[in-house]
Short mmCIF file of C-alpha atoms and ligand atoms in Angstrom, two decimals:
data_model
loop_
_atom_site.label_atom_id
_atom_site.label_comp_id
_atom_site.label_asym_id
_atom_site.label_seq_id
_atom_site.Cartn_x
_atom_site.Cartn_y
_atom_site.Cartn_z
CA MET E 1 5.30 4.58 -19.70
CA ASP E 2 2.39 6.79 -20.80
CA LEU E 3 -1.07 7.40 -19.39
CA LYS E 4 -2.53 4.70 -21.65
CA SER E 5 -0.46 2.18 -19.72
CA ILE E 6 -2.65 2.66 -16.66
CA GLU E 7 -5.55 1.39 -18.80
CA ASN E 8 -3.38 -1.55 -19.89
CA ILE E 9 -2.61 -2.30 -16.26
CA VAL E 10 -6.32 -2.12 -15.33
CA SER E 11 -7.13 -4.66 -18.04
CA LEU E 12 -4.22 -6.94 -17.11
CA CYS E 13 -5.41 -6.82 -13.50
CA LYS E 14 -8.86 -8.01 -14.52
CA ARG E 15 -7.57 -10.60 -16.99
CA ARG E 16 -5.21 -12.19 -14.51
CA GLY E 17 -7.35 -11.89 -11.38
CA PHE E 18 -5.49 -9.14 -9.54
CA ILE E 19 -8.28 -6.54 -9.29
CA PHE E 20 -11.96 -6.37 -10.22
CA GLN E 21 -14.36 -3.45 -10.14
CA SER E 22 -16.40 -3.58 -6.93
CA SER E 23 -19.96 -4.97 -7.33
CA GLU E 24 -19.34 -5.22 -11.06
CA ILE E 25 -22.55 -7.21 -11.74
CA TYR E 26 -24.55 -4.13 -10.61
CA GLY E 27 -22.59 -1.78 -12.83
CA GLY E 28 -19.80 -1.17 -10.30
CA LEU E 29 -19.32 1.45 -7.62
CA GLY E 30 -17.11 4.36 -8.65
CA SER E 31 -13.43 4.14 -7.65
CA THR E 32 -13.97 1.07 -5.49
CA TRP E 33 -12.02 -2.09 -6.23
CA ASP E 34 -11.91 -5.72 -5.13
CA TYR E 35 -8.72 -7.75 -4.96
CA GLY E 36 -8.90 -11.15 -6.67
CA SER E 37 -6.82 -14.23 -5.86
CA TYR E 38 -3.53 -12.96 -7.30
CA GLY E 39 -4.15 -9.42 -6.05
CA VAL E 40 -4.83 -10.43 -2.47
CA GLU E 41 -1.75 -12.68 -2.44
CA MET E 42 0.48 -9.84 -3.64
CA LYS E 43 -1.13 -7.31 -1.30
CA GLN E 44 -0.60 -9.66 1.64
CA LYS E 45 3.07 -10.05 0.71
CA ILE E 46 3.52 -6.27 0.61
CA LYS E 47 1.88 -5.94 4.04
CA ASN E 48 3.98 -8.79 5.47
CA PHE E 49 7.14 -7.18 4.12
CA TRP E 50 6.20 -3.87 5.76
CA TRP E 51 5.25 -5.54 9.04
CA HIS E 52 8.55 -7.43 9.11
CA ASP E 53 10.66 -4.40 8.22
CA VAL E 54 8.91 -1.94 10.54
CA VAL E 55 7.70 -4.14 13.42
CA THR E 56 9.08 -7.67 13.85
CA SER E 57 12.67 -6.94 12.92
CA ARG E 58 12.90 -4.05 15.44
CA GLU E 59 13.23 -4.28 19.19
CA ASN E 60 11.72 -0.84 19.74
CA VAL E 61 8.52 -1.14 17.65
CA VAL E 62 5.38 -3.06 18.62
CA GLY E 63 2.17 -3.58 16.68
CA MET E 64 -1.51 -3.20 17.45
CA ASP E 65 -4.89 -3.47 15.74
CA ALA E 66 -7.59 -0.97 16.77
CA ALA E 67 -11.28 -1.01 15.86
CA ILE E 68 -12.34 1.00 12.82
CA LEU E 69 -15.23 2.60 14.75
CA MET E 70 -14.03 4.85 17.55
CA HIS E 71 -15.65 7.10 20.12
CA PRO E 72 -16.79 10.26 18.24
CA LYS E 73 -14.85 12.46 20.66
CA THR E 74 -11.67 10.99 19.14
CA TRP E 75 -12.34 12.92 15.96
CA GLU E 76 -13.10 16.16 17.78
CA ALA E 77 -9.84 15.84 19.71
CA SER E 78 -7.81 14.91 16.64
CA GLY E 79 -9.07 17.99 14.80
CA HIS E 80 -10.67 15.96 12.02
CA VAL E 81 -14.21 17.27 12.71
CA SER E 82 -13.14 20.88 12.37
CA ASN E 83 -10.14 20.65 10.01
CA PHE E 84 -10.33 17.60 7.77
CA HIS E 85 -11.85 19.48 4.85
CA ASP E 86 -11.20 19.87 1.17
CA PRO E 87 -12.47 22.90 -0.76
CA LEU E 88 -15.18 21.93 -3.24
CA VAL E 89 -16.45 23.77 -6.35
CA ASP E 90 -19.21 22.87 -8.81
CA CYS E 91 -19.59 23.86 -12.43
CA LYS E 92 -23.06 25.48 -12.43
CA ASN E 93 -23.53 24.56 -16.09
CA CYS E 94 -22.77 20.81 -16.21
CA LYS E 95 -22.77 20.11 -12.44
CA ALA E 96 -19.26 18.59 -12.56
CA ARG E 97 -17.64 18.67 -9.13
CA TYR E 98 -13.97 19.36 -8.43
CA ARG E 99 -11.55 19.96 -5.59
CA ALA E 100 -11.02 23.73 -5.78
CA ASP E 101 -7.27 23.29 -5.26
CA HIS E 102 -7.08 20.87 -8.23
CA VAL E 103 -8.55 23.23 -10.87
CA ASP E 104 -7.69 26.69 -12.19
CA LEU E 105 -10.85 28.68 -11.44
CA THR E 106 -9.78 31.42 -13.87
CA LYS E 107 -10.25 28.87 -16.68
CA PRO E 108 -13.45 27.18 -18.03
CA CYS E 109 -14.67 23.76 -16.84
CA GLU E 110 -12.75 21.02 -18.69
CA LYS E 111 -15.96 18.94 -19.12
CA CYS E 112 -18.30 21.52 -20.73
CA GLY E 113 -16.02 24.45 -21.63
CA LYS E 114 -18.18 27.02 -19.73
CA LYS E 115 -16.79 29.20 -16.97
CA ASP E 116 -19.48 29.39 -14.32
CA TRP E 117 -18.15 28.21 -10.95
CA THR E 118 -19.86 28.15 -7.56
CA GLU E 119 -17.97 29.74 -4.67
CA PRO E 120 -15.55 27.20 -3.11
CA ARG E 121 -17.00 25.65 0.05
CA GLN E 122 -15.44 23.35 2.63
CA PHE E 123 -16.42 19.68 2.59
CA ASN E 124 -15.55 17.30 5.45
CA LEU E 125 -13.97 14.10 4.16
CA MET E 126 -15.09 11.79 6.95
CA PHE E 127 -17.82 9.20 6.33
CA LYS E 128 -20.53 9.65 8.94
CA THR E 129 -22.38 6.68 10.38
CA THR E 130 -24.79 6.02 13.24
CA ILE E 131 -24.28 3.58 16.07
CA GLY E 132 -27.44 1.76 17.15
CA PRO E 133 -30.51 0.46 15.31
CA VAL E 134 -32.45 3.74 15.21
CA GLU E 135 -30.83 6.31 12.99
CA ASP E 136 -32.48 9.38 14.57
CA SER E 137 -31.53 8.60 18.15
CA GLY E 138 -28.26 6.79 17.44
CA GLU E 139 -24.89 8.26 18.19
CA VAL E 140 -23.11 9.75 15.20
CA THR E 141 -19.56 8.60 14.62
CA TYR E 142 -17.22 8.23 11.67
CA LEU E 143 -15.37 5.55 9.77
CA ARG E 144 -11.76 6.30 10.67
CA PRO E 145 -10.02 8.51 8.09
CA GLU E 146 -6.58 7.40 9.35
CA THR E 147 -5.47 4.46 11.49
CA ALA E 148 -3.17 6.73 13.53
CA GLN E 149 -5.79 7.79 16.09
CA GLY E 150 -6.32 4.15 17.15
CA ILE E 151 -2.65 4.20 18.17
CA PHE E 152 -2.77 7.56 19.98
CA VAL E 153 -5.81 6.67 22.11
CA ASN E 154 -4.05 3.43 23.09
CA PHE E 155 -0.70 5.03 23.85
CA MET E 156 -0.97 4.49 27.63
CA ASN E 157 -2.28 0.90 27.24
CA VAL E 158 0.41 -0.21 24.82
CA GLN E 159 3.32 1.61 26.48
CA GLY E 160 2.29 0.29 29.88
CA THR E 161 1.97 -3.33 28.78
CA SER E 162 4.91 -3.48 26.36
CA ARG E 163 7.14 -1.53 28.82
CA GLN E 164 8.86 0.19 25.91
CA LYS E 165 11.09 3.18 26.68
CA LEU E 166 11.43 6.27 24.49
CA PRO E 167 12.19 6.28 21.64
CA PHE E 168 9.79 3.54 20.54
CA GLY E 169 7.10 2.98 17.97
CA ILE E 170 3.58 1.57 17.71
CA ALA E 171 2.55 0.35 14.27
CA GLN E 172 -0.78 -0.52 12.76
CA LEU E 173 -2.07 -1.74 9.43
CA GLY E 174 -5.72 -1.39 8.46
CA LYS E 175 -8.55 0.17 6.52
CA ALA E 176 -9.24 3.89 6.38
CA PHE E 177 -12.10 5.74 4.68
CA ARG E 178 -12.35 9.19 3.12
CA ASN E 179 -15.23 10.64 1.19
CA GLU E 180 -12.87 12.03 -1.46
CA ILE E 181 -14.36 14.65 -3.80
CA THR E 182 -12.35 13.45 -6.75
CA THR E 183 -11.03 9.93 -7.02
CA GLY E 184 -9.24 8.24 -9.87
CA ASN E 185 -6.12 6.86 -11.46
CA PHE E 186 -7.24 3.34 -10.59
CA LEU E 187 -6.11 2.49 -7.03
CA PHE E 188 -4.35 5.81 -6.47
CA ARG E 189 -7.18 7.75 -4.84
CA THR E 190 -10.15 5.77 -3.58
CA ARG E 191 -12.68 6.20 -0.79
CA GLU E 192 -11.74 3.00 1.01
CA PHE E 193 -8.08 2.07 1.31
CA GLU E 194 -5.54 0.52 3.64
CA GLN E 195 -2.80 2.30 5.51
CA MET E 196 0.47 1.08 7.05
CA GLU E 197 1.22 3.53 9.85
CA LEU E 198 3.94 3.89 12.44
CA GLU E 199 3.75 6.42 15.27
CA PHE E 200 7.27 6.75 16.68
CA PHE E 201 7.28 8.34 20.15
CA ILE E 202 10.36 10.37 21.05
CA HIS E 203 11.72 12.90 23.53
CA PRO E 204 10.51 16.37 22.44
CA GLY E 205 13.44 18.18 20.81
CA GLU E 206 14.66 15.09 18.96
CA ASN E 207 12.08 15.57 16.18
CA GLU E 208 14.48 16.54 13.42
CA LYS E 209 16.85 13.65 14.05
CA TRP E 210 14.05 11.07 13.93
CA LEU E 211 12.31 12.69 10.97
CA ASP E 212 15.59 12.31 9.01
CA TYR E 213 16.00 8.75 10.24
CA TRP E 214 12.53 7.63 9.17
CA CYS E 215 12.72 9.43 5.82
CA GLU E 216 15.81 7.41 4.96
CA GLU E 217 14.42 4.12 6.32
CA ARG E 218 11.18 4.44 4.44
CA LEU E 219 12.71 5.50 1.13
CA ASN E 220 14.98 2.45 1.41
CA TRP E 221 12.00 0.21 2.11
CA PHE E 222 10.47 1.14 -1.25
CA LYS E 223 13.81 0.41 -2.92
CA LYS E 224 13.97 -2.99 -1.20
CA LEU E 225 10.50 -3.62 -2.55
CA GLY E 226 12.14 -3.59 -5.97
CA ILE E 227 10.89 -0.16 -7.12
CA ASN E 228 13.22 1.63 -9.57
CA PRO E 229 15.17 4.09 -7.35
CA GLU E 230 15.26 6.67 -10.16
CA LYS E 231 11.49 6.95 -9.94
CA LEU E 232 11.48 7.54 -6.19
CA ARG E 233 12.15 10.79 -4.38
CA LEU E 234 11.61 12.56 -1.08
CA ARG E 235 9.85 15.90 -1.30
CA PRO E 236 9.53 18.33 1.63
CA HIS E 237 6.06 19.88 2.10
CA ASP E 238 5.65 23.61 1.66
CA LYS E 239 4.20 25.34 4.73
CA ASP E 240 0.77 25.71 3.09
CA GLU E 241 0.56 21.96 2.34
CA LEU E 242 1.02 20.81 5.93
CA ALA E 243 -1.83 18.94 7.62
CA HIS E 244 -3.38 20.60 10.69
CA TYR E 245 -1.35 18.35 13.04
CA SER E 246 2.12 18.60 11.54
CA THR E 247 4.96 21.12 11.57
CA ALA E 248 7.18 19.40 8.99
CA CYS E 249 6.52 16.64 6.49
CA PHE E 250 8.25 14.80 3.66
CA ASP E 251 6.46 12.77 1.02
CA VAL E 252 7.96 9.69 -0.59
CA GLU E 253 6.90 10.18 -4.19
CA TYR E 254 6.90 7.96 -7.26
CA GLU E 255 6.95 9.14 -10.86
CA PHE E 256 3.65 7.71 -12.14
CA PRO E 257 2.52 8.11 -15.78
CA PHE E 258 0.31 10.95 -14.40
CA GLY E 259 3.27 12.68 -12.69
CA TRP E 260 5.17 12.60 -9.39
CA SER E 261 2.70 11.64 -6.64
CA GLU E 262 2.70 10.73 -2.96
CA LEU E 263 3.13 7.16 -1.72
CA GLU E 264 3.78 7.96 1.90
CA GLY E 265 3.96 10.94 4.26
CA ILE E 266 6.60 11.14 6.99
CA ALA E 267 5.51 13.86 9.40
CA ASP E 268 6.61 15.57 12.57
CA ARG E 269 3.33 15.55 14.55
CA GLY E 270 5.01 16.99 17.65
CA THR E 271 2.94 16.49 20.80
CA PHE E 272 -0.27 17.57 19.02
CA ASP E 273 -2.23 14.30 19.24
CA LEU E 274 -1.35 13.26 22.80
CA ASP E 275 -1.91 16.85 23.97
CA GLN E 276 -5.35 16.86 22.39
CA HIS E 277 -6.39 13.47 23.82
CA ASN E 278 -5.05 14.56 27.20
CA LYS E 279 -7.32 17.58 27.01
CA TYR E 280 -10.45 15.98 25.55
CA SER E 281 -10.46 12.74 27.57
CA GLY E 282 -9.32 14.28 30.85
CA LYS E 283 -7.01 11.24 31.18
CA LYS E 284 -3.29 11.90 31.47
CA GLN E 285 -1.40 10.86 28.34
CA GLN E 286 2.10 10.86 29.76
CA TYR E 287 5.34 8.96 29.83
CA PHE E 288 7.40 8.56 32.98
CA ASP E 289 11.02 9.11 32.08
CA PRO E 290 13.09 6.90 34.42
CA GLN E 291 16.25 8.87 33.67
CA THR E 292 14.94 12.29 34.72
CA ASN E 293 12.09 11.07 36.96
CA GLU E 294 9.78 13.42 35.05
CA ARG E 295 6.45 12.86 33.37
CA ILE E 296 6.40 14.16 29.81
CA ILE E 297 4.14 14.09 26.78
CA PRO E 298 6.27 12.49 24.04
CA ALA E 299 6.53 13.97 20.56
CA VAL E 300 5.77 11.84 17.52
CA VAL E 301 7.30 11.22 14.11
CA GLU E 302 4.84 9.41 11.88
CA SER E 303 5.35 7.28 8.79
CA SER E 304 2.09 6.74 6.93
CA ALA E 305 1.98 4.73 3.70
CA GLY E 306 -0.94 3.52 1.57
CA VAL E 307 -1.10 -0.21 0.85
CA ASP E 308 -3.12 0.23 -2.33
CA ARG E 309 -0.87 3.01 -3.64
CA THR E 310 2.17 0.85 -2.96
CA PHE E 311 0.46 -2.03 -4.76
CA LEU E 312 -0.28 0.23 -7.76
CA THR E 313 3.32 1.48 -7.75
CA CYS E 314 4.66 -2.08 -7.83
CA LEU E 315 2.43 -2.86 -10.82
CA VAL E 316 3.26 0.32 -12.75
CA ASP E 317 6.97 -0.11 -12.08
CA ALA E 318 6.96 -3.78 -13.09
CA TYR E 319 4.80 -3.57 -16.23
CA CYS E 320 6.75 -4.17 -19.46
CA GLU E 321 5.84 -4.80 -23.06
CA GLU E 322 8.63 -6.50 -25.02
CA GLU E 323 9.19 -7.93 -28.50
CA VAL E 324 10.20 -11.58 -28.36
CA ARG E 325 10.73 -13.34 -31.70
CA ASP E 326 8.43 -10.81 -33.42
CA LYS E 327 5.69 -11.30 -30.83
CA LYS E 328 4.60 -8.93 -28.08
CA ARG E 329 5.28 -10.24 -24.59
CA ILE E 330 3.62 -8.55 -21.58
CA VAL E 331 5.53 -9.22 -18.44
CA LEU E 332 5.24 -8.01 -14.85
CA LYS E 333 8.81 -7.84 -13.56
CA LEU E 334 7.71 -7.93 -9.92
CA ASP E 335 10.25 -8.50 -7.18
CA PRO E 336 10.04 -12.27 -6.40
CA LYS E 337 9.16 -11.60 -2.75
CA ILE E 338 5.87 -9.93 -3.68
CA ALA E 339 4.91 -11.89 -6.82
CA PRO E 340 1.57 -13.67 -6.18
CA ILE E 341 3.02 -16.98 -7.39
CA THR E 342 6.70 -17.64 -6.83
CA CYS E 343 7.00 -20.66 -9.08
CA ALA E 344 4.78 -22.25 -11.72
CA VAL E 345 5.21 -25.97 -12.34
CA LEU E 346 4.33 -27.14 -15.82
CA PRO E 347 4.28 -30.72 -17.09
CA LEU E 348 5.23 -30.64 -20.77
CA VAL E 349 2.39 -33.07 -21.64
CA LYS E 350 -0.64 -34.38 -19.78
CA LYS E 351 0.53 -38.01 -19.88
CA ASP E 352 3.47 -40.38 -19.28
CA GLY E 353 3.45 -39.64 -15.55
CA LEU E 354 4.64 -36.03 -16.00
CA PRO E 355 1.62 -34.39 -14.26
CA GLU E 356 2.11 -36.63 -11.21
CA ILE E 357 5.79 -35.65 -10.92
CA ALA E 358 4.83 -31.98 -11.34
CA GLN E 359 2.18 -32.24 -8.60
CA LYS E 360 4.76 -33.65 -6.22
CA ILE E 361 7.13 -30.76 -7.02
CA VAL E 362 4.34 -28.23 -6.40
CA GLU E 363 3.72 -29.73 -2.97
CA ASP E 364 7.44 -29.49 -2.11
CA ILE E 365 7.69 -25.86 -3.23
CA ARG E 366 4.54 -24.97 -1.26
CA THR E 367 6.31 -25.81 1.99
CA LYS E 368 8.17 -22.52 1.51
CA TYR E 369 6.79 -20.52 -1.44
CA SER E 370 3.57 -20.10 -3.38
CA ALA E 371 3.41 -22.47 -6.33
CA PHE E 372 0.97 -23.10 -9.16
CA PHE E 373 0.35 -26.21 -11.26
CA ASP E 374 -0.70 -25.56 -14.84
CA GLN E 375 -1.14 -28.18 -17.53
CA GLY E 376 -3.58 -26.31 -19.82
CA GLY E 377 -2.45 -25.28 -23.31
CA SER E 378 0.90 -25.16 -25.10
CA ILE E 379 4.00 -24.58 -22.99
CA GLY E 380 4.56 -21.19 -24.71
CA ARG E 381 1.05 -20.01 -23.77
CA ARG E 382 1.51 -21.20 -20.23
CA TYR E 383 4.77 -19.23 -19.92
CA ARG E 384 3.05 -16.11 -21.29
CA ARG E 385 0.23 -16.41 -18.74
CA GLN E 386 2.75 -16.67 -15.92
CA ASP E 387 4.79 -13.75 -17.33
CA GLU E 388 1.66 -11.59 -17.19
CA ALA E 389 0.97 -12.69 -13.63
CA GLY E 390 4.53 -11.76 -12.65
CA THR E 391 5.58 -15.33 -11.71
CA PRO E 392 9.39 -15.10 -11.51
CA TYR E 393 10.19 -18.80 -11.97
CA GLY E 394 8.82 -21.71 -14.00
CA VAL E 395 9.73 -25.36 -13.60
CA THR E 396 9.03 -27.62 -16.57
CA VAL E 397 8.78 -31.36 -16.16
CA ASP E 398 9.59 -33.24 -19.39
CA HIS E 399 10.48 -36.75 -20.48
CA GLN E 400 14.11 -36.31 -19.41
CA THR E 401 12.78 -35.81 -15.86
CA THR E 402 11.58 -39.42 -15.85
CA GLU E 403 15.06 -40.56 -16.93
CA ASP E 404 17.46 -38.49 -14.79
CA GLY E 405 15.31 -36.59 -12.27
CA THR E 406 16.13 -33.16 -13.70
CA VAL E 407 13.79 -30.30 -14.69
CA THR E 408 14.25 -26.97 -16.44
CA LEU E 409 14.06 -23.80 -14.34
CA ARG E 410 13.07 -20.72 -16.33
CA ASP E 411 13.74 -17.13 -15.29
CA ARG E 412 10.83 -14.78 -16.14
CA ASP E 413 12.94 -11.74 -17.00
CA THR E 414 15.81 -13.24 -19.00
CA MET E 415 13.77 -16.27 -20.19
CA ASP E 416 16.99 -18.29 -19.66
CA GLN E 417 16.50 -21.92 -18.73
CA VAL E 418 18.85 -24.11 -16.72
CA ARG E 419 18.59 -27.80 -16.01
CA ILE E 420 18.69 -28.71 -12.35
CA SER E 421 17.97 -31.74 -10.22
CA THR E 422 14.46 -32.00 -8.79
CA ASP E 423 16.06 -32.28 -5.35
CA ASN E 424 17.66 -28.84 -5.74
CA ILE E 425 14.58 -26.83 -6.78
CA LEU E 426 13.89 -25.37 -3.33
CA SER E 427 17.51 -24.46 -2.60
CA GLU E 428 17.89 -22.93 -6.08
CA LEU E 429 14.76 -20.79 -5.55
CA GLN E 430 16.02 -19.80 -2.12
CA SER E 431 19.38 -18.67 -3.51
CA ARG E 432 17.64 -16.54 -6.17
CA ILE E 433 15.12 -14.87 -3.82
CA GLN E 434 16.61 -12.40 -1.36
N1 GAP V 501 -2.01 9.58 9.41
C1 GAP V 501 -1.51 10.45 8.41
C2 GAP V 501 -2.21 10.34 7.15
O1 GAP V 501 -3.24 9.68 7.06
P1 GAP V 501 -2.13 11.10 4.64
O2 GAP V 501 -1.01 11.75 3.86
O3 GAP V 501 -3.45 11.76 4.59
O4 GAP V 501 -1.59 11.00 6.13
C3 GAP V 501 -1.18 8.71 4.25
O5 GAP V 501 -2.27 9.60 4.16
C4 GAP V 501 -1.13 7.79 3.05
O6 GAP V 501 -2.37 7.11 2.92
C5 GAP V 501 -0.92 8.50 1.71
O7 GAP V 501 0.45 8.75 1.47
C6 GAP V 501 -1.50 7.49 0.74
O8 GAP V 501 -0.54 6.49 0.44
C7 GAP V 501 -2.63 6.87 1.54
N2 GAP V 501 -3.90 7.52 1.13
C8 GAP V 501 -4.43 8.66 1.64
N3 GAP V 501 -5.62 8.94 1.03
C9 GAP V 501 -5.83 7.96 0.13
C10 GAP V 501 -6.87 7.67 -0.81
N4 GAP V 501 -7.96 8.45 -0.93
N5 GAP V 501 -6.75 6.57 -1.59
C11 GAP V 501 -5.69 5.74 -1.48
N6 GAP V 501 -4.67 5.95 -0.62
C12 GAP V 501 -4.74 7.05 0.19
#
């Protein structure tokens, strides 16, 4: 897949209602995107799959949902006020702005060809806002740049009420905001995005063991999501790449058309965050260890993935252009568990009672999976539309259905069709979807 394919994916997303440019009728807002009906369905399925795999299926992980706005001291304690910076440079000639670590300052500006850079200066990535109706006298705070701090400041509340013992995790899914200097590659780097984060609290000294454990778990999660394993890898951070809070970190990376890039960071945060909140709040952030009768500050291994980046990865990985009987077919080979629509139900014609039978089948399928009724256009066109939307299965109701109660079930990827009884549609779908 080449870089042009990202443009093809952007246009497919608009055509099929996955993603639209934000506030498009006003000319759009740079690098900000809205999820349409298919997009939000698929995004929700990705989040549900994460929540199930990381939270509900585990005895030692609980969830929470913190407010986006937090006390401003949170961000002083976390180090984001003083350390969450990117170096910024401007081209003095054409005023183009870049992250200094993303350009070679010994070379000319790629926009205007002149070499006249400003000195790099540090730029804080947090969005500032004011609490209260009067801007001048209001209290300055920030839109959270990571969901993690909502977990750390609630450590005592959640541990106390859930009565979890070390090692245990607290997970959260929600929006984060960063005033990125350079955005781009569609959903890859935006200023508003969602994170799926797990803070796993452990006995200090067990960091390496749990870092290894979560690296393996999380890489496997992306594989279970149906992503091609050959395009996934774990990459250790070099010392100079580490965030201010971490001592070791691995990225799960995917090979995008624009190169290997991060989907998720799995970091050893040590006791940094609880230590800092202990200090800044003056409230003890401790765990009573019933085995040793000691109070300790637990260490943390974090897994932090981007929802939107995962969504983009699923699209890029699934996008295929094929020749079928001398015609181009665009198909999204999404894993059935995240496809927006699991099964399309298509009456062959709009008469002879076929639409009514199809409607009844849609209702049955909807008791378990998402289903879509489509009677507009030729059957071939309807299949193509569903292929583009990534719908893995299609049921066609034809005249034989009225005679013997059977329908055809079509597989999106092989385009094979089998005839099955109407009564067996749900069980057949169930057996095909893991
Ligand atoms: N709490 C740790 C943390 O936030 P991070 O590596 O800065 O670590 C974690 O971010 C994940 O959040 C990234 O791997 C990425 O998937 C997602 N992410 C970060 N910045 C993003 C942006 N500007 N646009 C989209 N996703 C982003």
